[in-house]
Amino acid sequence: MDIKKVFENNQKFVKDKLSTDKDYFENLGKGQNPELLYIGCSDSRVTAEDLMGLGPGEVFVHRNIANMVSGNDLSAMSVVEYAVVHLKVNHVVVCGHYACGGVKAAMQSADLGVLNSWLRNIRDVYRIHKDELNAIQDDEKKYDRLVELNVKEQCVNLLKTAAVQKAYRDRDLKVHGWVFDVHTGNLIDLKIDFDHYLQDIMEIYHLD
Ligand code: CO
């Protein structure tokens, strides 16, 4: 890739935006008021705004390997706190994707150095759902299911934070678990029943 091309693309982006709205960047510079926090995978095929048809200013984004929400990840926790408490987003989305390399790596026995501790969080998801996953004979189906269960568990991790618990209670914040199918381009809503999970986990994780 010629990096010069990136700057040419950028100038085209500026021109295109200004051709439809001459105040576009002036307005963008005034601040942000996104309604949605998107937590997704760093995978180059899963671009947050493009797959949702949203543009600059519309979505607050956090991406890491395999869309994890770990309580000891200061970056993810700061993003959640800032988006929910300060930007007051109305929706928080955890979006996984089929064919996720991070999830695949967590299904295999290999020493991947510093990645081991990150992938261990996904192995924990496997352990929690071991019975269901081990009952699936087809490896591809098992892989897809772990992608879905990982999204669900990361949503549950969101519910463990004080910021989400308060916003859920006080202003009806919505949490969503989605999967992007890289083979078709479709976004799939896993339709996770968070009221059910909230009741289930609050006995132990209730903070406020
Ligand atoms: Co991925």
PDB file of C-alpha atoms and ligand atoms in Angstrom, residues 40-43 45-46 64-67 96-103, ligand 1:
ATOM      1  CA  GLY A  40     -16.058  -4.561  18.389  1.00  0.00           C
ATOM      2  CA  CYS A  41     -13.110  -6.572  17.174  1.00  0.00           C
ATOM      3  CA  SER A  42      -9.963  -4.981  15.733  1.00  0.00           C
ATOM      4  CA  ASP A  43     -10.314  -7.248  12.686  1.00  0.00           C
ATOM      5  CA  ARG A  45     -12.848  -6.650   7.882  1.00  0.00           C
ATOM      6  CA  VAL A  46     -15.229  -5.448  10.582  1.00  0.00           C
ATOM      7  CA  ASN A  64      -9.745  -4.776  20.560  1.00  0.00           C
ATOM      8  CA  ILE A  65      -8.934  -8.377  19.707  1.00  0.00           C
ATOM      9  CA  ALA A  66     -12.169 -10.401  19.927  1.00  0.00           C
ATOM     10  CA  ASN A  67     -14.308  -7.515  21.291  1.00  0.00           C
ATOM     11  CA  GLY A  96     -18.487  -9.999  17.522  1.00  0.00           C
ATOM     12  CA  HIS A  97     -17.941 -11.554  14.109  1.00  0.00           C
ATOM     13  CA  TYR A  98     -17.757 -15.008  12.607  1.00  0.00           C
ATOM     14  CA  ALA A  99     -14.284 -16.112  11.521  1.00  0.00           C
ATOM     15  CA  CYS A 100     -12.745 -14.149  14.422  1.00  0.00           C
ATOM     16  CA  GLY A 101      -9.032 -14.954  14.639  1.00  0.00           C
ATOM     17  CA  GLY A 102      -8.936 -14.166  18.354  1.00  0.00           C
ATOM     18  CA  VAL A 103     -11.699 -16.637  19.122  1.00  0.00           C
TER      19      VAL A 103
HETATM   20 CO    CO B   1     -12.080 -10.840  15.514  1.00  0.00          CO
END
